Coordinates of C-alpha atoms in Angstrom, one line a residue:
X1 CA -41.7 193.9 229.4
X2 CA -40.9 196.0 232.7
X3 CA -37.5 197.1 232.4
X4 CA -35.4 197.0 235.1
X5 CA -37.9 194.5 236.9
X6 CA -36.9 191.7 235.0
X7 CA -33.7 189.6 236.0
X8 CA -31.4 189.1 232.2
X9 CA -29.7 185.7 231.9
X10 CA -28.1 184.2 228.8
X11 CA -30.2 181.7 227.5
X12 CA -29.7 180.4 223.7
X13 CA -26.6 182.9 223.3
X14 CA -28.6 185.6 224.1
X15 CA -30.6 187.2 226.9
X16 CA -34.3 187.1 228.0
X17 CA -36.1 188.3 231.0
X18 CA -36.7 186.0 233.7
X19 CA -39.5 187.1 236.3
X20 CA -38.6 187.6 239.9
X21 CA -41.4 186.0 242.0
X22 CA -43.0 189.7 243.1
X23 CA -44.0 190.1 239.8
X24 CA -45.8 186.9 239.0
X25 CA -47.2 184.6 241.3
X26 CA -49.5 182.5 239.1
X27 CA -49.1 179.0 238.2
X28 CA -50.5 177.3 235.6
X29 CA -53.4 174.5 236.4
X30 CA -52.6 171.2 235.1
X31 CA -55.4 169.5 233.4
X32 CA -56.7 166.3 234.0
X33 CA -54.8 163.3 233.1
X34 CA -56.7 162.3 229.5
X35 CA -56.1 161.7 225.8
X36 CA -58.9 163.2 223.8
X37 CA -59.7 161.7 220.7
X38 CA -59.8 164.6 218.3
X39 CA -57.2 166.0 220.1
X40 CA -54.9 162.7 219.3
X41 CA -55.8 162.1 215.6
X42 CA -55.3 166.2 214.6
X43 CA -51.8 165.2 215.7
X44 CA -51.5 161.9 214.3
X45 CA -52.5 164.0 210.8
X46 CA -49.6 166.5 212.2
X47 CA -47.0 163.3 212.4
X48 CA -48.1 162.0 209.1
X49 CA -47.3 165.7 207.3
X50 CA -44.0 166.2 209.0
X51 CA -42.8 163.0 209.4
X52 CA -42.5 162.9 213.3
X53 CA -42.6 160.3 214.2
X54 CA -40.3 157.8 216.9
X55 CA -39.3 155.8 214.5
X56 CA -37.8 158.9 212.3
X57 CA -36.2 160.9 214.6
X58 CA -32.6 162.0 214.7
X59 CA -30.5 161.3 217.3
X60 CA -29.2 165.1 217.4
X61 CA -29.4 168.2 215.0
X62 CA -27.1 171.0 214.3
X63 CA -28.7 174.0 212.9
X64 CA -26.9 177.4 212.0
X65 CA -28.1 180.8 211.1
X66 CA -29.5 184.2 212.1
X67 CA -31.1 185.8 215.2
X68 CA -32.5 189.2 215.0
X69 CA -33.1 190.9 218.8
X70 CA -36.1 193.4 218.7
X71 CA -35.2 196.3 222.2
X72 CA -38.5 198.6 221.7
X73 CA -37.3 200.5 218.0
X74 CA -33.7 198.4 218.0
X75 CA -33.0 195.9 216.0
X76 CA -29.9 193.2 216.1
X77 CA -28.3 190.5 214.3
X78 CA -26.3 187.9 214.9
X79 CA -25.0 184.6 213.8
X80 CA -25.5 181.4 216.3
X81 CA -25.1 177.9 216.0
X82 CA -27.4 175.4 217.9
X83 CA -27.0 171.5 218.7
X84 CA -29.5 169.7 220.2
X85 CA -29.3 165.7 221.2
X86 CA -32.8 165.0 222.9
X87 CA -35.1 167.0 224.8
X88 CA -32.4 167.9 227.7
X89 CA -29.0 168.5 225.8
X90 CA -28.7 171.2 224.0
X91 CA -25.6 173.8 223.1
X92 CA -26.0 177.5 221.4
X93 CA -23.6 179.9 220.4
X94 CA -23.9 183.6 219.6
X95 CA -21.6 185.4 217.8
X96 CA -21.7 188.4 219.5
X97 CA -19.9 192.0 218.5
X98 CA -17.7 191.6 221.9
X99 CA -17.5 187.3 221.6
X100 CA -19.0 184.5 221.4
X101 CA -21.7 183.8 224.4
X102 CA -22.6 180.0 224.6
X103 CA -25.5 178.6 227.1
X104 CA -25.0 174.7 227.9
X105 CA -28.2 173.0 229.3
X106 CA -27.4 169.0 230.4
X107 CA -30.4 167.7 232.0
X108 CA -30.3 168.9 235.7
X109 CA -27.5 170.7 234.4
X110 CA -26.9 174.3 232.9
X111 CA -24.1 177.3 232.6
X112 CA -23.8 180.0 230.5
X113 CA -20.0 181.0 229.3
X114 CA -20.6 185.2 228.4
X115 CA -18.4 187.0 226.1
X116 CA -16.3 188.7 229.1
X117 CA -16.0 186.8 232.4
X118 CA -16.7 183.4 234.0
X119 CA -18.8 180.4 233.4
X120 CA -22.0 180.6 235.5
X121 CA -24.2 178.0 236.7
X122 CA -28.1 178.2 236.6
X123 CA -30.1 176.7 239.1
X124 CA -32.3 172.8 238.8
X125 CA -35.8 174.6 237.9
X126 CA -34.2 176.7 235.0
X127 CA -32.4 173.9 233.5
X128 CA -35.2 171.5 233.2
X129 CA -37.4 174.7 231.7
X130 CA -35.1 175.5 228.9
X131 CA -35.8 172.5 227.1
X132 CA -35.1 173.7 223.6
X133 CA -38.1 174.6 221.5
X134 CA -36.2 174.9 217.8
X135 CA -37.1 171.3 216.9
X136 CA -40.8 170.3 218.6
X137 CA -40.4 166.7 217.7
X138 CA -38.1 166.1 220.7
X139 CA -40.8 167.4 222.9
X140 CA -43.2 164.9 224.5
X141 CA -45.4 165.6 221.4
X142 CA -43.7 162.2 220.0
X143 CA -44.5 160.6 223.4
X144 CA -48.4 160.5 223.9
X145 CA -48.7 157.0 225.3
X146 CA -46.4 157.5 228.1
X147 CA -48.7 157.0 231.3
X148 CA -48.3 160.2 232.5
X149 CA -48.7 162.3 229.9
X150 CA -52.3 164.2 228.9
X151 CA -53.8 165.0 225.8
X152 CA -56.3 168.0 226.0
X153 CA -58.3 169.5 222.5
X154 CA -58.3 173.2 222.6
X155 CA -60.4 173.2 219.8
X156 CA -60.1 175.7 216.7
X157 CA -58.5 179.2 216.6
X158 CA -57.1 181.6 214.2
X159 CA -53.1 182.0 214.9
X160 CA -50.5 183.9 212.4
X161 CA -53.9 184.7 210.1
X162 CA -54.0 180.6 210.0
X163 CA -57.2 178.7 210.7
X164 CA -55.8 176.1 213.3
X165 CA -56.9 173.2 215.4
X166 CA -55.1 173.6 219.3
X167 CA -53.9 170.4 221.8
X168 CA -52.2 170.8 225.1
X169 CA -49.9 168.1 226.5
X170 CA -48.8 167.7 229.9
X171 CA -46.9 165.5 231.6
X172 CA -47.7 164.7 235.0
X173 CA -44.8 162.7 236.4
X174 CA -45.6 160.3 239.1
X175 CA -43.0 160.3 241.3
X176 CA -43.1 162.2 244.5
X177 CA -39.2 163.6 244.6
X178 CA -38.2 166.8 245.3
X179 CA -38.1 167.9 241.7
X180 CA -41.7 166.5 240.4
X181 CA -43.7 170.0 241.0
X182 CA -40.9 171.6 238.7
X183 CA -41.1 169.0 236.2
X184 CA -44.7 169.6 236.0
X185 CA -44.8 173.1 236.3
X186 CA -42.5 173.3 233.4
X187 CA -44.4 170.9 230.9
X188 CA -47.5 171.9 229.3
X189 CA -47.0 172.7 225.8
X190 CA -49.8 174.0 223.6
X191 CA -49.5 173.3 219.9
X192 CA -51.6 175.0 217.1
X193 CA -51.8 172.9 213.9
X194 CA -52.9 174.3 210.4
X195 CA -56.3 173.1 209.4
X196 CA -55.4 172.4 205.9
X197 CA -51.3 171.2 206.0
X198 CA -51.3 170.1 209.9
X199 CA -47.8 171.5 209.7
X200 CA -47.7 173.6 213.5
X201 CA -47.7 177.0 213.2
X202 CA -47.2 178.1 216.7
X203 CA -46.5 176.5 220.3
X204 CA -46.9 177.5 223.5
X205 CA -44.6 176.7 226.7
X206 CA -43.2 178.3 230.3
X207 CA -40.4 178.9 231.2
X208 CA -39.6 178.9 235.1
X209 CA -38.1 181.9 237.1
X210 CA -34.1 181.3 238.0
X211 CA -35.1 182.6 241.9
X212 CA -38.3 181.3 242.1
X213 CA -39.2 177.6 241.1
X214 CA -42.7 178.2 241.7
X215 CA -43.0 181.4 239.0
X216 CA -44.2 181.0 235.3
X217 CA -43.6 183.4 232.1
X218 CA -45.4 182.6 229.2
X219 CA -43.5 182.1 225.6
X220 CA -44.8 181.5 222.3
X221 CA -42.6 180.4 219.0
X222 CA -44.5 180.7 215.5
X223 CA -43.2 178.7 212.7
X224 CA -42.4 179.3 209.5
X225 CA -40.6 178.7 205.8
X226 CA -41.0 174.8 206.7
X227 CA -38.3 172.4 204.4
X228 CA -37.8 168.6 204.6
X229 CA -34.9 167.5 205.8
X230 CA -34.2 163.8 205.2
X231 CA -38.1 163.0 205.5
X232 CA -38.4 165.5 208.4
X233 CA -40.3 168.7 208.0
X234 CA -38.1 171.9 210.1
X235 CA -39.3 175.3 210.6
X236 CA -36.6 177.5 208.9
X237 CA -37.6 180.7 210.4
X238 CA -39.1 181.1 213.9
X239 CA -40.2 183.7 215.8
X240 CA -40.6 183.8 219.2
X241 CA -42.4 186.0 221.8
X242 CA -42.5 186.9 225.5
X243 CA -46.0 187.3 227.1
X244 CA -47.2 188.9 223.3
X245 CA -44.4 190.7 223.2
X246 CA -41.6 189.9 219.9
X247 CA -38.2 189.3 221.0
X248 CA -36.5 187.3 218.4
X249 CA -36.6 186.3 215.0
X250 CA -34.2 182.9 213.8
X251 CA -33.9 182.0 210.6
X252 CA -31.8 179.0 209.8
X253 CA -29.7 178.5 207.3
X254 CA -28.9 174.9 207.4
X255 CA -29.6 172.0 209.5
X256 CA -27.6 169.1 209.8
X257 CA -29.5 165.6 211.2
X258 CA -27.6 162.8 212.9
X259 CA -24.2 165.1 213.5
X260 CA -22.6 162.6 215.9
X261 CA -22.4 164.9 218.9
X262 CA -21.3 163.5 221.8
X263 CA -21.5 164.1 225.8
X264 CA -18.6 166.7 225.3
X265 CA -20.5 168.8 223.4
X266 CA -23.0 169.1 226.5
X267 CA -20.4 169.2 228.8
X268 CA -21.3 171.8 231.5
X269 CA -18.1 172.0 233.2
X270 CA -16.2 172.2 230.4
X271 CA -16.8 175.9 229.2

């Protein structure tokens, strides 16, 4: 990282570094609009071994457990709590040694409540970036055939000391309004699949700067100590990083599908 370059906000009860647009000006090239066939049945073998598929998935989750922070040699951890309804509604709350920090994203729609001090709102781009990445199958990997969404093989690579089998999708929305460069800016997701389970064991997103709609950092999130919960296989530890770099560690400690959360749980003005 390069401290005292990045701008902190609280994201998933915590904070991570969001670039400023001097310090990267690179934006990912979408690729062309296709669905490659080996690329589409490694992850119909991926839906068949975790059981993601449309049909089987919840209508929201509520997970609770650990993070662990990693500053340079420092080391923190804290309880948090996260419930997710879709790809664009999500809550998480940290227990923090001063509070409890909670981060609220509602489609266009996002605030963070800090331990001390006032609600505040995050801008359109960040919102629609922080889609949450603790359970993949209510990414657009469960929606392939949509029109606008690409399917790209990466072929094979070695990640976590796994042999794997990569695929990149993309959506590329259609629509000309104001927000459809964010949208697409924000959407690739790369996903590396064991060769022998096709469980995933890492994916690969962006996240877009909060003063800068146009700026990209690069995230990764390995998975882990995989259990099946009513048919559907979850990642009970995850680890994710910041360009390389390891930032947090979750492990959960129990996950609850088909809660029953409603719109006040999402409720962005209501923190």
């Amino acid at each position: 990282m390069r401290p005292g370059r990045l701008l902190l906000i609280a994201f998933f009860g915590s904070f991570f570094p969001i670039p400023t647009a001097a310090q990267q000006t690179q934006t990912p090239t979408s690729p062309p609009l296709q669905r490659d066939p080996q690329a589409m049945a490694v992850l119909a073998q991926m839906a068949a071994a975790t059981g993601w598929r449309a049909s089987s998935v919840p209508a929201d989750v509520v997970a609770t457990g650990t993070v662990t922070r990693f500053q340079g040699d420092a080391e923190q951890t804290v309880p948090f709590t996260v419930k997710q309804r879709g790809a664009s509604q999500q809550r998480l709350q940290f227990q923090e040694p001063d509070g409890l920090v909670t981060t609220v994203v509602n489609g266009l729609a996002a605030s963070v409540l800090p331990a001390q001090g006032r609600p505040r709102r995050l801008p359109a781009q960040s919102a629609l970036s922080m889609e949450s990445r603790f359970f993949p199958f209510f990414s657009d990997i469960l929606k392939l055939l949509d029109a606008d969404v690409s399917v790209v093989d990466l072929g094979s690579g070695t990640i976590e000391g796994v042999p794997c089998h990569g695929v990149q999708i993309a959506r590329h929305p259609a629509g000309k309004d104001s927000l459809s460069h964010i949208r697409e800016l924000a959407s690739p997701l790369k996903v590396w699949i064991s060769q022998s389970t096709f469980l995933p064991v890492q994916i690969e997103y962006v996240r877009l700067a909060v003063d800068n709609q146009h700026v990209v950092m690069h995230f990764s999130r390995a998975f882990s100590d995989y259990r099946v919960v009513n048919g559907i296989a979850v990642a009970f530890q995850q680890v994710e990083r910041f360009e390389g770099q390891l930032m947090y560690r979750f492990q959960l400690t129990n996950v609850q599908l088909n809660a029953g959360l409603t719109d006040v749980d999402f409720d962005t003005d209501k923190l």
